[in-house]
XYZ file of N, CA and C in Angstrom:
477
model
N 101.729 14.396 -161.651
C 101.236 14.386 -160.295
C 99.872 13.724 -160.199
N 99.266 14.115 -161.246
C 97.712 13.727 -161.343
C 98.022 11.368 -161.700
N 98.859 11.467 -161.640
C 98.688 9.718 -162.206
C 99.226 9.384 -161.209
N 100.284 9.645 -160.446
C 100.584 9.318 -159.242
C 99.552 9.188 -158.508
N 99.076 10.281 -158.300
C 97.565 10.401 -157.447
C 96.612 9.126 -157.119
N 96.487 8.771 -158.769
C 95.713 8.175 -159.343
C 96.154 6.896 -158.957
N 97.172 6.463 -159.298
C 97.478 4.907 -159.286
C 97.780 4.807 -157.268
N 97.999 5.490 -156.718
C 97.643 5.569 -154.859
C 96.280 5.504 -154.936
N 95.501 5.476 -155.708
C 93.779 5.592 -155.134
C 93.659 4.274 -155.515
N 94.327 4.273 -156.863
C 93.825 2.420 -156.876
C 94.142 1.624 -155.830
N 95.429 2.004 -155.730
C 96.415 0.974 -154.383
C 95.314 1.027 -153.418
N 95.174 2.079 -152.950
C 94.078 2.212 -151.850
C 92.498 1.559 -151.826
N 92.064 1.580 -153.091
C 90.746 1.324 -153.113
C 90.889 -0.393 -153.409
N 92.004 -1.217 -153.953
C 91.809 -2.598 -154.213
C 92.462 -3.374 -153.424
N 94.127 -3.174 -153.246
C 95.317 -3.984 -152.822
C 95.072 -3.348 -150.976
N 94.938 -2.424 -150.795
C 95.277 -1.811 -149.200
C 93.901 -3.246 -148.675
N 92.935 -2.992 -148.959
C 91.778 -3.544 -147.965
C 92.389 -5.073 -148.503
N 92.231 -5.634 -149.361
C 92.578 -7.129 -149.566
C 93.877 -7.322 -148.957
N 95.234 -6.393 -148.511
C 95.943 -6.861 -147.508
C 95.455 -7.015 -146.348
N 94.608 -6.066 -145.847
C 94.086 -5.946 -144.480
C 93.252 -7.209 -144.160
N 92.328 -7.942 -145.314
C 91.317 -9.091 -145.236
C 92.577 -10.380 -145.308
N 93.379 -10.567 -145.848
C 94.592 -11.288 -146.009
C 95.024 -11.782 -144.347
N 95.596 -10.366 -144.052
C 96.169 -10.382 -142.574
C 95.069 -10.710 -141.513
N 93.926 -10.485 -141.678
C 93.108 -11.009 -141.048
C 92.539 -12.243 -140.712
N 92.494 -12.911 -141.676
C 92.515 -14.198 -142.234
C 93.364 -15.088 -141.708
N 94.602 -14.573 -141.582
C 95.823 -15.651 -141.111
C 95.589 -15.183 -139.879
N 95.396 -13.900 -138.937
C 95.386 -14.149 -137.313
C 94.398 -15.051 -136.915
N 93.086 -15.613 -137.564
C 92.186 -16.697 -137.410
C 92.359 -18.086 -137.373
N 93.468 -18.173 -138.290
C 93.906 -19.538 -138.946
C 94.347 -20.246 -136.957
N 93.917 -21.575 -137.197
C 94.265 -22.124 -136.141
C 95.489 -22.046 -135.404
N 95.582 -21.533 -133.877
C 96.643 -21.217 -133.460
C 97.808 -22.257 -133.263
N 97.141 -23.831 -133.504
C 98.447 -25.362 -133.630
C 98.610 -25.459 -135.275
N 98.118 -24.390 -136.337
C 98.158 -25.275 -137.411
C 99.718 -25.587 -137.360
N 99.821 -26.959 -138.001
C 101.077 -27.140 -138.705
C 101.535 -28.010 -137.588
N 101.218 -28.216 -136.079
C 101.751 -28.990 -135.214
C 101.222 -30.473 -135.292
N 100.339 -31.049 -136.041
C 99.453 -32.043 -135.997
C 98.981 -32.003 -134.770
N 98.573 -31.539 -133.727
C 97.762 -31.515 -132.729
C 96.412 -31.782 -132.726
N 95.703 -32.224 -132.484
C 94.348 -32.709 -132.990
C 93.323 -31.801 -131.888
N 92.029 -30.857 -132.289
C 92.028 -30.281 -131.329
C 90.330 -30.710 -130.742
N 90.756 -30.454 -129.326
C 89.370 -30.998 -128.719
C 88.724 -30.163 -127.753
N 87.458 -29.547 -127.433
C 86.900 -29.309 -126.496
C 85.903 -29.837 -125.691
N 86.113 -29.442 -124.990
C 85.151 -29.952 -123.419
C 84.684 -29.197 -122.847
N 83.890 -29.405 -122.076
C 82.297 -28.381 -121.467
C 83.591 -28.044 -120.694
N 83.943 -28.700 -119.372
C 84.462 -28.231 -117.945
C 86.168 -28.232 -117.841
N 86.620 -28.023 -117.147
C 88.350 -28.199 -116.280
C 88.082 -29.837 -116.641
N 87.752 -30.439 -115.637
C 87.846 -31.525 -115.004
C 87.941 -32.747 -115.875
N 87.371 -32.387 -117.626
C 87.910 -33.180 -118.672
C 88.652 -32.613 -119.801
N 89.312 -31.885 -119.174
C 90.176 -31.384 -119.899
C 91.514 -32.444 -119.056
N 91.558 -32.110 -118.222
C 92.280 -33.076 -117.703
C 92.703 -34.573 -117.895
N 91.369 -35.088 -117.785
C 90.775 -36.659 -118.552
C 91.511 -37.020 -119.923
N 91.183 -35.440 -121.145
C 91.689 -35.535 -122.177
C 92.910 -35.721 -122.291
N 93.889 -34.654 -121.846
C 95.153 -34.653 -121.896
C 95.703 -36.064 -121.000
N 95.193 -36.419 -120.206
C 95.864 -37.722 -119.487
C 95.856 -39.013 -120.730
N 94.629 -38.850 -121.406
C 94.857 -39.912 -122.647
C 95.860 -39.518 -123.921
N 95.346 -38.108 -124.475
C 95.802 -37.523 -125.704
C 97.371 -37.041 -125.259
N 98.024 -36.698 -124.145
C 98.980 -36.127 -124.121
C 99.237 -35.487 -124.748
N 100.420 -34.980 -125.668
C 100.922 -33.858 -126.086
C 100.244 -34.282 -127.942
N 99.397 -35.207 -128.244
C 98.938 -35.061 -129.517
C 97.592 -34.341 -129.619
N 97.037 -33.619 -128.504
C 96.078 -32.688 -128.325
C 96.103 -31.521 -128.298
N 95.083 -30.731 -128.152
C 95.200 -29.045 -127.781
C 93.668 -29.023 -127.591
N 93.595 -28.630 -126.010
C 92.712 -29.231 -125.483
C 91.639 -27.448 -125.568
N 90.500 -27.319 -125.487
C 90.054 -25.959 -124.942
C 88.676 -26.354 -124.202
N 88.223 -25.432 -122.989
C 87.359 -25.773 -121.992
C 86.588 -24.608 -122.532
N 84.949 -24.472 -122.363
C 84.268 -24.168 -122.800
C 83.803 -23.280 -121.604
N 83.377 -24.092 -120.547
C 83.096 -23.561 -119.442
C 84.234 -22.881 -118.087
N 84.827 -21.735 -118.239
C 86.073 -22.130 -117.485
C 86.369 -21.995 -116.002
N 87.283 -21.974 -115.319
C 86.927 -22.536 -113.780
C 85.889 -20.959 -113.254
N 85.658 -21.441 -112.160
C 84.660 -20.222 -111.337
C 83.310 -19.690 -112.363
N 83.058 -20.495 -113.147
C 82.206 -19.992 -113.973
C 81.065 -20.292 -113.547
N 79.621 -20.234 -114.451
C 78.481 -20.748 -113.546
C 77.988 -21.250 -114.698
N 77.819 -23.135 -114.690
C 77.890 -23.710 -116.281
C 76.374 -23.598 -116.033
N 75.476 -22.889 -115.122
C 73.990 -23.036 -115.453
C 73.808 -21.239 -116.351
N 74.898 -20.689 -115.984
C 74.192 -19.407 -117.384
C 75.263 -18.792 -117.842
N 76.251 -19.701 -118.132
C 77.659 -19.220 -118.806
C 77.337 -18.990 -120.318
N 77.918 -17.913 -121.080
C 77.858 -17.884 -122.331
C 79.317 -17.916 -122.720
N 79.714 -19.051 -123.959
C 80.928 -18.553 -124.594
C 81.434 -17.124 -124.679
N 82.362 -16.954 -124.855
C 82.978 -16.135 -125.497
C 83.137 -16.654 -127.409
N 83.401 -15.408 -128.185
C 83.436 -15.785 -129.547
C 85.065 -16.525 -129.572
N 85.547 -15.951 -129.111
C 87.236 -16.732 -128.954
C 87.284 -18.633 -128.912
N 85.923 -19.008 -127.929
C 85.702 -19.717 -127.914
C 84.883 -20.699 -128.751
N 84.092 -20.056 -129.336
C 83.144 -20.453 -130.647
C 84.158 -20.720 -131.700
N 85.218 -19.488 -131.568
C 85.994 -20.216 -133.015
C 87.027 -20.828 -132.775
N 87.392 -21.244 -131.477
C 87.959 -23.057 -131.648
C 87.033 -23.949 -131.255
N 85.787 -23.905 -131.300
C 84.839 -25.011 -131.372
C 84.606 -25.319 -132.655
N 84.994 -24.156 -133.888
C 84.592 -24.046 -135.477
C 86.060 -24.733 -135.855
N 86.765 -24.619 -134.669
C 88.020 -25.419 -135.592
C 88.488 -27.234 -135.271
N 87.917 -27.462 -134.191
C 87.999 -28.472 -133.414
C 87.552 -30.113 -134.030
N 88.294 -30.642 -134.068
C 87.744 -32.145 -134.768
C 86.898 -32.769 -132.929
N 87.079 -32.917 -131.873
C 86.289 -33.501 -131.346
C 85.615 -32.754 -130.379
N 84.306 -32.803 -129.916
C 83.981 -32.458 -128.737
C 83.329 -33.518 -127.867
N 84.220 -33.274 -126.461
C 83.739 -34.212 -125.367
C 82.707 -33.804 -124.357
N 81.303 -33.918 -124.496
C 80.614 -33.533 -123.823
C 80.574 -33.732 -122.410
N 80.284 -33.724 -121.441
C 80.017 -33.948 -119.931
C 78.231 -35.068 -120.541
N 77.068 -34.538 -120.931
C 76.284 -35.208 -121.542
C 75.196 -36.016 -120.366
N 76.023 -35.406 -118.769
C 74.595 -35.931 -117.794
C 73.804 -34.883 -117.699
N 72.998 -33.829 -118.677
C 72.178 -33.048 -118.279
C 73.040 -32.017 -117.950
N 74.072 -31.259 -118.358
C 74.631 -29.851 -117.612
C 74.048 -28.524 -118.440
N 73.763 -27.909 -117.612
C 72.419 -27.039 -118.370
C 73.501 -26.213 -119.221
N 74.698 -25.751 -119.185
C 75.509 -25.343 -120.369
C 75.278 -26.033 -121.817
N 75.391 -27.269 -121.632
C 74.990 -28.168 -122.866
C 74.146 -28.382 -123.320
N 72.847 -28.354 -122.633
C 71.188 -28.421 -122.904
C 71.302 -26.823 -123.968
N 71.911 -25.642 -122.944
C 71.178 -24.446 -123.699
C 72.288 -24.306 -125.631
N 72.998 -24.922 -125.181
C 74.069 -24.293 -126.725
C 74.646 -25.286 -127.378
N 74.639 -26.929 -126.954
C 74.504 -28.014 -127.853
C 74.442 -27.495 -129.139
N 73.055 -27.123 -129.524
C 72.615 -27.240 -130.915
C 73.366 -25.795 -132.036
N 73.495 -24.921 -130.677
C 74.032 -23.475 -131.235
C 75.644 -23.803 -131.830
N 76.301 -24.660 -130.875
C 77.723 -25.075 -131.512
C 77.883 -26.135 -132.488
N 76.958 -27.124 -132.515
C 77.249 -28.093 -133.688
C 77.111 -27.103 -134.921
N 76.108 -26.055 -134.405
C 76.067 -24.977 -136.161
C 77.040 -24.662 -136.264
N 77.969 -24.052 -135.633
C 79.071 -23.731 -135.962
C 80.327 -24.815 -136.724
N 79.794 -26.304 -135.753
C 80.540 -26.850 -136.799
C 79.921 -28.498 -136.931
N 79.637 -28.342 -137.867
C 78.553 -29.381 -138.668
C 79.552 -30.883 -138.160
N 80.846 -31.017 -138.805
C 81.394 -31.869 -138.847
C 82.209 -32.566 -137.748
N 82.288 -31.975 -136.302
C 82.404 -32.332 -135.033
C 82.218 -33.551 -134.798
N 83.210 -34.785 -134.337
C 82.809 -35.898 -133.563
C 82.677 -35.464 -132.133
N 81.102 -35.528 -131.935
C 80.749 -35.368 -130.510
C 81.280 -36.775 -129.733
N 81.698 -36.857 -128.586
C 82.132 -37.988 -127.695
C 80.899 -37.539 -126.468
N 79.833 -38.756 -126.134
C 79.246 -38.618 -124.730
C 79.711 -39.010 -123.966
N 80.492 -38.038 -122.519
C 81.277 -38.647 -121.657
C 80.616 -39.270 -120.663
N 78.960 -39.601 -121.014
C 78.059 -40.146 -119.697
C 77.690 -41.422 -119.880
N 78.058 -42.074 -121.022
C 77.664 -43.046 -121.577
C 78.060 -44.456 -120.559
N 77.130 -45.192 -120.272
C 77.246 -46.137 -119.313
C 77.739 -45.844 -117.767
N 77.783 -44.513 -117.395
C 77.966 -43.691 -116.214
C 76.414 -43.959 -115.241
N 76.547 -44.110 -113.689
C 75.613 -43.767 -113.148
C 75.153 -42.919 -112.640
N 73.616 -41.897 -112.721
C 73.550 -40.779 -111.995
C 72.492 -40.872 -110.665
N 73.427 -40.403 -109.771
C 72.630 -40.007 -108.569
C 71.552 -39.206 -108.366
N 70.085 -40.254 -108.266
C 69.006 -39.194 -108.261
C 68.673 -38.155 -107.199
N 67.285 -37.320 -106.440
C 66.989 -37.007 -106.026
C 66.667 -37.750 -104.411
N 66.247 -39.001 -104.938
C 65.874 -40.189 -103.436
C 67.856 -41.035 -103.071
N 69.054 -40.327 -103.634
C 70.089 -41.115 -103.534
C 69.551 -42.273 -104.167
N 69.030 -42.859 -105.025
C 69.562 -44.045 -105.882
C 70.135 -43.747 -107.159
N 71.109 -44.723 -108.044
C 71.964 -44.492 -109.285
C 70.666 -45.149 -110.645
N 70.904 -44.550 -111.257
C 70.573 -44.694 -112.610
C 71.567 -44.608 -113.569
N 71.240 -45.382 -115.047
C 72.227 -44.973 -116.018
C 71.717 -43.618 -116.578
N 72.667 -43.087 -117.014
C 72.646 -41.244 -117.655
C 71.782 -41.412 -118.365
N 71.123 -42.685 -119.486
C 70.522 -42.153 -120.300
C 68.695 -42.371 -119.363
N 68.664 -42.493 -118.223
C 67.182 -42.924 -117.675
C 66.726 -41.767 -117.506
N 65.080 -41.797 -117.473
C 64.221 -41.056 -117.613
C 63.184 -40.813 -116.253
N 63.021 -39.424 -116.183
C 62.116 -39.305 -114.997
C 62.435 -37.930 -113.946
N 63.183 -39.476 -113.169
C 63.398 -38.582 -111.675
C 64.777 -37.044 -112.328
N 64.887 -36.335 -111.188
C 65.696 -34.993 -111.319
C 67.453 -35.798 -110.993
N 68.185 -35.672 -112.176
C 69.385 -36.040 -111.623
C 70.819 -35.166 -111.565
N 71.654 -35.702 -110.747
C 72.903 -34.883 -109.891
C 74.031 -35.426 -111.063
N 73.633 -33.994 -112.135
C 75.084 -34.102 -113.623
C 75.913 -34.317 -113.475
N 76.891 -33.963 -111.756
C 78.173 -34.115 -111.788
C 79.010 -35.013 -111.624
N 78.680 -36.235 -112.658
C 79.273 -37.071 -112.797
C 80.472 -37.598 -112.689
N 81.980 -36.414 -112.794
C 82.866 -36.265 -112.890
C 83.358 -36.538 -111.204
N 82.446 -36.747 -110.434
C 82.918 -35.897 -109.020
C 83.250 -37.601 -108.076
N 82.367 -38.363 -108.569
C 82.588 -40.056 -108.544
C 83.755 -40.797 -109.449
N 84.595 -41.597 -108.644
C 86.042 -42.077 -109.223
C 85.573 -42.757 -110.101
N 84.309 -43.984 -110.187
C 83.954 -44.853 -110.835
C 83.321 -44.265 -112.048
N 82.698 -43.078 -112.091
C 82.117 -42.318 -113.311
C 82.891 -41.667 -113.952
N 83.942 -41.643 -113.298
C 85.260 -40.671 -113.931
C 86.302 -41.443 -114.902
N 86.393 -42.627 -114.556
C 86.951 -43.477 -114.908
C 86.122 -44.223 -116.229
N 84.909 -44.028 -116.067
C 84.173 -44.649 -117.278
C 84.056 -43.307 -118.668
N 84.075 -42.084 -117.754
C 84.168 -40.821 -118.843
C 85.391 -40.913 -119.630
N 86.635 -41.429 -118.775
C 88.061 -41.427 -119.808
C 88.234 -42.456 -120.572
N 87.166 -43.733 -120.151
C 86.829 -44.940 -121.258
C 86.394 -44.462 -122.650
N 84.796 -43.538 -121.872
C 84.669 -42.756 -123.394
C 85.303 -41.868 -124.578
């Protein structure tokens, strides 16, 4: 009785928890592995859309910011951090959206090896006096929502 005992305490004290870390392990594992899906996130809705209209079904797209949210003091969720840790690209928005200013640097930690895409790149932004600038100009206060103009929208799905 006493070795029975005994060899259940081992079970318990070595094999029980290393199944439990095992099974744990695989509910993490990427939820497309094995589909070749290539996976990408984006700050907003509105390029998620963009994405999938190019990537079609060789994507798996995830939005960072999600609808009704408020991208000036939204915080991820961890759900979300760890498909940003699994993600080969991220497509930024990149005209100044204060979501991206505050946690940019907090998510590349998470994943070092990320191809960032700037979706503002050669985009114009509407200042404060209504005149356009390119995204990367300096100064005046400018209107991020780049996405909201056909012609900037169209240059974001270039990017």
């Amino acid at each position: 009785m006493r070795k029975m005992f005994r060899k259940q305490s081992i079970f318990s004290l070595f094999f029980l928890p290393a199944i439990i870390i095992a099974g744990f392990l695989l509910s993490c594992s990427p939820r497309m592995a094995g589909t070749g899906k290539i996976g990408v996130v984006v700050t907003i809705l509105p390029q998620a859309d963009f994405v999938r209209a190019v990537g079609g079904d060789r994507v798996r797209v995830s939005v960072l910011v999600p609808p009704g949210a408020n991208p000036h003091s939204y915080e991820p969720k961890p759900s979300q951090i760890a498909d940003f840790s699994r993600a080969k690209i991220y497509a930024k928005v990149g005209s100044g959206v204060e979501f991206e200013l505050a946690w940019m640097d907090k998510l590349l930690g998470v994943n070092k090896g990320i191809e960032v895409i700037d979706c503002s790149k050669g985009v114009s932004l509407l200042d404060s006096s209504g005149e356009y600038h390119d995204a990367d100009g300096h100064g005046e206060l400018k209107d991020p929502h780049i996405w909201m103009s056909p012609p900037n929208a169209v240059k974001m799905v270039q990017n």
